Amino acid sequence: QVQLVESGGGLVQAGGSLRLSCAASGRTFSRYSMGWFRQAPGKERELVVGIRWSDGSAYYADHVKGRFTISRDNAKNTVYLEMNSLKPEDTAVYYCAASRSVYISAYREYDSWGQGTQVTVSS
């Protein structure tokens, strides 16, 4: 497993942007697929986007396609989530997660989690 620490959350107005970062420990970061999940109050945790370690391909949830972009810097052991055109419904705690699998859309494939960072979008 890897240790994950998210940062970059905050309060932003609707239409604004934020960039989340997730720093990972360990020397094998490049062999982990990474995902961003979110959980709003009273709702289940849901996948936002995942990126495969094998080829860098990504899977985006429909509700963020065209607005959010995931990227990774293996030299810095960091994965990023660029969020644009934010909406109030994007308000949630955002979690970074790591998986040794390439099945990045499946919650059960992730076995390391960060503590989460709050994103609040005001209308």
PDB file of N, CA and C in Angstrom, residues 31-98:
ATOM      1  N   ARG A  31       3.590   2.369 -10.684  1.00  0.00           N
ATOM      2  CA  ARG A  31       2.914   1.090 -10.915  1.00  0.00           C
ATOM      3  C   ARG A  31       1.525   1.050 -10.292  1.00  0.00           C
ATOM      4  N   TYR A  32       1.036   2.189  -9.841  1.00  0.00           N
ATOM      5  CA  TYR A  32      -0.307   2.282  -9.269  1.00  0.00           C
ATOM      6  C   TYR A  32      -1.219   3.075 -10.183  1.00  0.00           C
ATOM      7  N   SER A  33      -2.377   2.515 -10.440  1.00  0.00           N
ATOM      8  CA  SER A  33      -3.449   3.325 -10.998  1.00  0.00           C
ATOM      9  C   SER A  33      -3.974   4.225  -9.889  1.00  0.00           C
ATOM     10  N   MET A  34      -4.407   5.416 -10.260  1.00  0.00           N
ATOM     11  CA  MET A  34      -4.861   6.384  -9.267  1.00  0.00           C
ATOM     12  C   MET A  34      -6.273   6.835  -9.589  1.00  0.00           C
ATOM     13  N   GLY A  35      -7.013   7.117  -8.552  1.00  0.00           N
ATOM     14  CA  GLY A  35      -8.375   7.583  -8.756  1.00  0.00           C
ATOM     15  C   GLY A  35      -8.722   8.723  -7.831  1.00  0.00           C
ATOM     16  N   TRP A  36      -9.667   9.507  -8.268  1.00  0.00           N
ATOM     17  CA  TRP A  36     -10.286  10.535  -7.425  1.00  0.00           C
ATOM     18  C   TRP A  36     -11.747  10.150  -7.237  1.00  0.00           C
ATOM     19  N   PHE A  37     -12.163  10.130  -5.990  1.00  0.00           N
ATOM     20  CA  PHE A  37     -13.546   9.870  -5.620  1.00  0.00           C
ATOM     21  C   PHE A  37     -14.066  11.086  -4.867  1.00  0.00           C
ATOM     22  N   ARG A  38     -15.373  11.142  -4.712  1.00  0.00           N
ATOM     23  CA  ARG A  38     -15.946  12.193  -3.892  1.00  0.00           C
ATOM     24  C   ARG A  38     -17.157  11.665  -3.142  1.00  0.00           C
ATOM     25  N   GLN A  39     -17.427  12.318  -2.027  1.00  0.00           N
ATOM     26  CA  GLN A  39     -18.579  11.937  -1.210  1.00  0.00           C
ATOM     27  C   GLN A  39     -19.236  13.190  -0.664  1.00  0.00           C
ATOM     28  N   ALA A  40     -20.468  13.387  -1.074  1.00  0.00           N
ATOM     29  CA  ALA A  40     -21.268  14.499  -0.577  1.00  0.00           C
ATOM     30  C   ALA A  40     -22.053  14.036   0.646  1.00  0.00           C
ATOM     31  N   PRO A  41     -22.473  14.964   1.493  1.00  0.00           N
ATOM     32  CA  PRO A  41     -23.231  14.584   2.691  1.00  0.00           C
ATOM     33  C   PRO A  41     -24.467  13.770   2.332  1.00  0.00           C
ATOM     34  N   GLY A  42     -24.624  12.646   3.011  1.00  0.00           N
ATOM     35  CA  GLY A  42     -25.788  11.807   2.800  1.00  0.00           C
ATOM     36  C   GLY A  42     -25.756  10.969   1.550  1.00  0.00           C
ATOM     37  N   LYS A  43     -24.639  11.011   0.832  1.00  0.00           N
ATOM     38  CA  LYS A  43     -24.534  10.238  -0.408  1.00  0.00           C
ATOM     39  C   LYS A  43     -23.376   9.258  -0.333  1.00  0.00           C
ATOM     40  N   GLU A  44     -23.406   8.283  -1.214  1.00  0.00           N
ATOM     41  CA  GLU A  44     -22.332   7.307  -1.270  1.00  0.00           C
ATOM     42  C   GLU A  44     -21.108   7.906  -1.966  1.00  0.00           C
ATOM     43  N   ARG A  45     -19.959   7.327  -1.643  1.00  0.00           N
ATOM     44  CA  ARG A  45     -18.742   7.751  -2.315  1.00  0.00           C
ATOM     45  C   ARG A  45     -18.812   7.300  -3.786  1.00  0.00           C
ATOM     46  N   GLU A  46     -18.430   8.202  -4.677  1.00  0.00           N
ATOM     47  CA  GLU A  46     -18.534   7.901  -6.096  1.00  0.00           C
ATOM     48  C   GLU A  46     -17.230   8.222  -6.812  1.00  0.00           C
ATOM     49  N   LEU A  47     -16.979   7.456  -7.853  1.00  0.00           N
ATOM     50  CA  LEU A  47     -15.792   7.704  -8.663  1.00  0.00           C
ATOM     51  C   LEU A  47     -15.959   8.979  -9.470  1.00  0.00           C
ATOM     52  N   VAL A  48     -14.914   9.777  -9.489  1.00  0.00           N
ATOM     53  CA  VAL A  48     -14.865  10.965 -10.343  1.00  0.00           C
ATOM     54  C   VAL A  48     -14.061  10.636 -11.600  1.00  0.00           C
ATOM     55  N   VAL A  49     -12.854  10.124 -11.385  1.00  0.00           N
ATOM     56  CA  VAL A  49     -11.977   9.804 -12.510  1.00  0.00           C
ATOM     57  C   VAL A  49     -10.877   8.885 -12.024  1.00  0.00           C
ATOM     58  N   GLY A  50     -10.383   8.023 -12.919  1.00  0.00           N
ATOM     59  CA  GLY A  50      -9.239   7.184 -12.621  1.00  0.00           C
ATOM     60  C   GLY A  50      -8.265   7.226 -13.781  1.00  0.00           C
ATOM     61  N   ILE A  51      -6.994   6.969 -13.463  1.00  0.00           N
ATOM     62  CA  ILE A  51      -5.970   6.932 -14.504  1.00  0.00           C
ATOM     63  C   ILE A  51      -5.122   5.685 -14.309  1.00  0.00           C
ATOM     64  N   ARG A  52      -4.951   4.936 -15.388  1.00  0.00           N
ATOM     65  CA  ARG A  52      -4.237   3.668 -15.325  1.00  0.00           C
ATOM     66  C   ARG A  52      -2.725   3.868 -15.275  1.00  0.00           C
ATOM     67  N   TRP A  53      -2.067   3.001 -14.508  1.00  0.00           N
ATOM     68  CA  TRP A  53      -0.622   3.093 -14.445  1.00  0.00           C
ATOM     69  C   TRP A  53       0.016   2.583 -15.730  1.00  0.00           C
ATOM     70  N   SER A  54      -0.674   1.670 -16.435  1.00  0.00           N
ATOM     71  CA  SER A  54      -0.076   0.949 -17.551  1.00  0.00           C
ATOM     72  C   SER A  54       0.115   1.825 -18.786  1.00  0.00           C
ATOM     73  N   ASP A  55      -0.882   2.646 -19.097  1.00  0.00           N
ATOM     74  CA  ASP A  55      -0.785   3.422 -20.330  1.00  0.00           C
ATOM     75  C   ASP A  55      -1.223   4.872 -20.162  1.00  0.00           C
ATOM     76  N   GLY A  56      -1.574   5.241 -18.944  1.00  0.00           N
ATOM     77  CA  GLY A  56      -1.976   6.621 -18.689  1.00  0.00           C
ATOM     78  C   GLY A  56      -3.374   6.964 -19.162  1.00  0.00           C
ATOM     79  N   SER A  57      -4.125   5.974 -19.603  1.00  0.00           N
ATOM     80  CA  SER A  57      -5.494   6.263 -20.049  1.00  0.00           C
ATOM     81  C   SER A  57      -6.377   6.527 -18.840  1.00  0.00           C
ATOM     82  N   ALA A  58      -7.419   7.278 -19.066  1.00  0.00           N
ATOM     83  CA  ALA A  58      -8.282   7.711 -17.969  1.00  0.00           C
ATOM     84  C   ALA A  58      -9.732   7.348 -18.230  1.00  0.00           C
ATOM     85  N   TYR A  59     -10.465   7.213 -17.135  1.00  0.00           N
ATOM     86  CA  TYR A  59     -11.913   6.981 -17.200  1.00  0.00           C
ATOM     87  C   TYR A  59     -12.572   8.067 -16.375  1.00  0.00           C
ATOM     88  N   TYR A  60     -13.466   8.824 -17.008  1.00  0.00           N
ATOM     89  CA  TYR A  60     -14.158   9.916 -16.339  1.00  0.00           C
ATOM     90  C   TYR A  60     -15.631   9.568 -16.125  1.00  0.00           C
ATOM     91  N   ALA A  61     -16.144   9.922 -14.966  1.00  0.00           N
ATOM     92  CA  ALA A  61     -17.574   9.832 -14.749  1.00  0.00           C
ATOM     93  C   ALA A  61     -18.268  10.839 -15.652  1.00  0.00           C
ATOM     94  N   ASP A  62     -19.458  10.498 -16.095  1.00  0.00           N
ATOM     95  CA  ASP A  62     -20.155  11.354 -17.058  1.00  0.00           C
ATOM     96  C   ASP A  62     -20.342  12.778 -16.552  1.00  0.00           C
ATOM     97  N   HIS A  63     -20.585  12.931 -15.264  1.00  0.00           N
ATOM     98  CA  HIS A  63     -20.928  14.251 -14.750  1.00  0.00           C
ATOM     99  C   HIS A  63     -19.727  15.187 -14.654  1.00  0.00           C
ATOM    100  N   VAL A  64     -18.532  14.707 -14.952  1.00  0.00           N
ATOM    101  CA  VAL A  64     -17.370  15.596 -14.916  1.00  0.00           C
ATOM    102  C   VAL A  64     -16.644  15.665 -16.252  1.00  0.00           C
ATOM    103  N   LYS A  65     -17.079  14.897 -17.218  1.00  0.00           N
ATOM    104  CA  LYS A  65     -16.422  14.913 -18.526  1.00  0.00           C
ATOM    105  C   LYS A  65     -16.436  16.310 -19.121  1.00  0.00           C
ATOM    106  N   GLY A  66     -15.302  16.707 -19.631  1.00  0.00           N
ATOM    107  CA  GLY A  66     -15.184  18.024 -20.234  1.00  0.00           C
ATOM    108  C   GLY A  66     -14.908  19.136 -19.246  1.00  0.00           C
ATOM    109  N   ARG A  67     -15.010  18.863 -17.949  1.00  0.00           N
ATOM    110  CA  ARG A  67     -14.760  19.889 -16.925  1.00  0.00           C
ATOM    111  C   ARG A  67     -13.552  19.555 -16.058  1.00  0.00           C
ATOM    112  N   PHE A  68     -13.358  18.286 -15.781  1.00  0.00           N
ATOM    113  CA  PHE A  68     -12.271  17.841 -14.904  1.00  0.00           C
ATOM    114  C   PHE A  68     -11.202  17.131 -15.729  1.00  0.00           C
ATOM    115  N   THR A  69      -9.964  17.262 -15.286  1.00  0.00           N
ATOM    116  CA  THR A  69      -8.855  16.586 -15.950  1.00  0.00           C
ATOM    117  C   THR A  69      -7.919  15.994 -14.909  1.00  0.00           C
ATOM    118  N   ILE A  70      -7.607  14.723 -15.074  1.00  0.00           N
ATOM    119  CA  ILE A  70      -6.647  14.072 -14.189  1.00  0.00           C
ATOM    120  C   ILE A  70      -5.299  14.011 -14.890  1.00  0.00           C
ATOM    121  N   SER A  71      -4.251  14.147 -14.096  1.00  0.00           N
ATOM    122  CA  SER A  71      -2.904  13.997 -14.625  1.00  0.00           C
ATOM    123  C   SER A  71      -2.020  13.460 -13.511  1.00  0.00           C
ATOM    124  N   ARG A  72      -0.862  12.956 -13.902  1.00  0.00           N
ATOM    125  CA  ARG A  72       0.059  12.442 -12.896  1.00  0.00           C
ATOM    126  C   ARG A  72       1.487  12.785 -13.258  1.00  0.00           C
ATOM    127  N   ASP A  73       2.286  12.965 -12.241  1.00  0.00           N
ATOM    128  CA  ASP A  73       3.710  13.218 -12.412  1.00  0.00           C
ATOM    129  C   ASP A  73       4.423  12.142 -11.611  1.00  0.00           C
ATOM    130  N   ASN A  74       4.881  11.114 -12.285  1.00  0.00           N
ATOM    131  CA  ASN A  74       5.499   9.983 -11.579  1.00  0.00           C
ATOM    132  C   ASN A  74       6.816  10.383 -10.918  1.00  0.00           C
ATOM    133  N   ALA A  75       7.482  11.365 -11.469  1.00  0.00           N
ATOM    134  CA  ALA A  75       8.734  11.817 -10.862  1.00  0.00           C
ATOM    135  C   ALA A  75       8.490  12.482  -9.512  1.00  0.00           C
ATOM    136  N   LYS A  76       7.301  13.046  -9.340  1.00  0.00           N
ATOM    137  CA  LYS A  76       6.955  13.719  -8.080  1.00  0.00           C
ATOM    138  C   LYS A  76       6.012  12.884  -7.222  1.00  0.00           C
ATOM    139  N   ASN A  77       5.692  11.679  -7.676  1.00  0.00           N
ATOM    140  CA  ASN A  77       4.754  10.823  -6.930  1.00  0.00           C
ATOM    141  C   ASN A  77       3.454  11.553  -6.630  1.00  0.00           C
ATOM    142  N   THR A  78       2.941  12.254  -7.609  1.00  0.00           N
ATOM    143  CA  THR A  78       1.769  13.087  -7.376  1.00  0.00           C
ATOM    144  C   THR A  78       0.768  12.923  -8.521  1.00  0.00           C
ATOM    145  N   VAL A  79      -0.498  12.912  -8.146  1.00  0.00           N
ATOM    146  CA  VAL A  79      -1.583  12.932  -9.118  1.00  0.00           C
ATOM    147  C   VAL A  79      -2.400  14.188  -8.870  1.00  0.00           C
ATOM    148  N   TYR A  80      -2.901  14.752  -9.950  1.00  0.00           N
ATOM    149  CA  TYR A  80      -3.630  16.020  -9.868  1.00  0.00           C
ATOM    150  C   TYR A  80      -5.044  15.854 -10.418  1.00  0.00           C
ATOM    151  N   LEU A  81      -5.912  16.726  -9.931  1.00  0.00           N
ATOM    152  CA  LEU A  81      -7.254  16.821 -10.489  1.00  0.00           C
ATOM    153  C   LEU A  81      -7.548  18.292 -10.737  1.00  0.00           C
ATOM    154  N   GLU A  82      -7.576  18.646 -12.000  1.00  0.00           N
ATOM    155  CA  GLU A  82      -7.917  20.017 -12.398  1.00  0.00           C
ATOM    156  C   GLU A  82      -9.420  20.069 -12.592  1.00  0.00           C
ATOM    157  N   MET A  83     -10.065  20.962 -11.848  1.00  0.00           N
ATOM    158  CA  MET A  83     -11.525  21.070 -11.888  1.00  0.00           C
ATOM    159  C   MET A  83     -11.911  22.460 -12.375  1.00  0.00           C
ATOM    160  N   ASN A  84     -12.600  22.500 -13.477  1.00  0.00           N
ATOM    161  CA  ASN A  84     -13.059  23.754 -14.067  1.00  0.00           C
ATOM    162  C   ASN A  84     -14.573  23.785 -14.139  1.00  0.00           C
ATOM    163  N   SER A  85     -15.111  24.968 -14.355  1.00  0.00           N
ATOM    164  CA  SER A  85     -16.569  25.141 -14.469  1.00  0.00           C
ATOM    165  C   SER A  85     -17.290  24.448 -13.322  1.00  0.00           C
ATOM    166  N   LEU A  86     -16.827  24.695 -12.138  1.00  0.00           N
ATOM    167  CA  LEU A  86     -17.379  24.014 -10.976  1.00  0.00           C
ATOM    168  C   LEU A  86     -18.827  24.419 -10.725  1.00  0.00           C
ATOM    169  N   LYS A  87     -19.583  23.446 -10.239  1.00  0.00           N
ATOM    170  CA  LYS A  87     -21.000  23.638  -9.958  1.00  0.00           C
ATOM    171  C   LYS A  87     -21.255  23.362  -8.469  1.00  0.00           C
ATOM    172  N   PRO A  88     -22.317  23.916  -7.914  1.00  0.00           N
ATOM    173  CA  PRO A  88     -22.623  23.623  -6.506  1.00  0.00           C
ATOM    174  C   PRO A  88     -22.736  22.128  -6.229  1.00  0.00           C
ATOM    175  N   GLU A  89     -23.199  21.366  -7.193  1.00  0.00           N
ATOM    176  CA  GLU A  89     -23.336  19.922  -6.996  1.00  0.00           C
ATOM    177  C   GLU A  89     -21.998  19.188  -6.979  1.00  0.00           C
ATOM    178  N   ASP A  90     -20.917  19.886  -7.261  1.00  0.00           N
ATOM    179  CA  ASP A  90     -19.584  19.289  -7.120  1.00  0.00           C
ATOM    180  C   ASP A  90     -19.092  19.349  -5.672  1.00  0.00           C
ATOM    181  N   THR A  91     -19.835  20.015  -4.822  1.00  0.00           N
ATOM    182  CA  THR A  91     -19.456  20.124  -3.422  1.00  0.00           C
ATOM    183  C   THR A  91     -19.400  18.743  -2.776  1.00  0.00           C
ATOM    184  N   ALA A  92     -18.261  18.429  -2.184  1.00  0.00           N
ATOM    185  CA  ALA A  92     -18.055  17.099  -1.587  1.00  0.00           C
ATOM    186  C   ALA A  92     -16.674  17.058  -0.952  1.00  0.00           C
ATOM    187  N   VAL A  93     -16.436  15.991  -0.213  1.00  0.00           N
ATOM    188  CA  VAL A  93     -15.074  15.659   0.190  1.00  0.00           C
ATOM    189  C   VAL A  93     -14.483  14.812  -0.926  1.00  0.00           C
ATOM    190  N   TYR A  94     -13.332  15.220  -1.399  1.00  0.00           N
ATOM    191  CA  TYR A  94     -12.662  14.522  -2.502  1.00  0.00           C
ATOM    192  C   TYR A  94     -11.526  13.670  -1.936  1.00  0.00           C
ATOM    193  N   TYR A  95     -11.521  12.417  -2.368  1.00  0.00           N
ATOM    194  CA  TYR A  95     -10.545  11.451  -1.892  1.00  0.00           C
ATOM    195  C   TYR A  95      -9.678  10.961  -3.044  1.00  0.00           C
ATOM    196  N   CYS A  96      -8.425  10.809  -2.753  1.00  0.00           N
ATOM    197  CA  CYS A  96      -7.479  10.194  -3.669  1.00  0.00           C
ATOM    198  C   CYS A  96      -7.348   8.719  -3.270  1.00  0.00           C
ATOM    199  N   ALA A  97      -7.190   7.845  -4.266  1.00  0.00           N
ATOM    200  CA  ALA A  97      -7.069   6.422  -3.983  1.00  0.00           C
ATOM    201  C   ALA A  97      -6.088   5.780  -4.961  1.00  0.00           C
ATOM    202  N   ALA A  98      -5.496   4.676  -4.524  1.00  0.00           N
ATOM    203  CA  ALA A  98      -4.508   3.976  -5.342  1.00  0.00           C
ATOM    204  C   ALA A  98      -4.915   2.526  -5.527  1.00  0.00           C
TER     205      ALA A  98
END
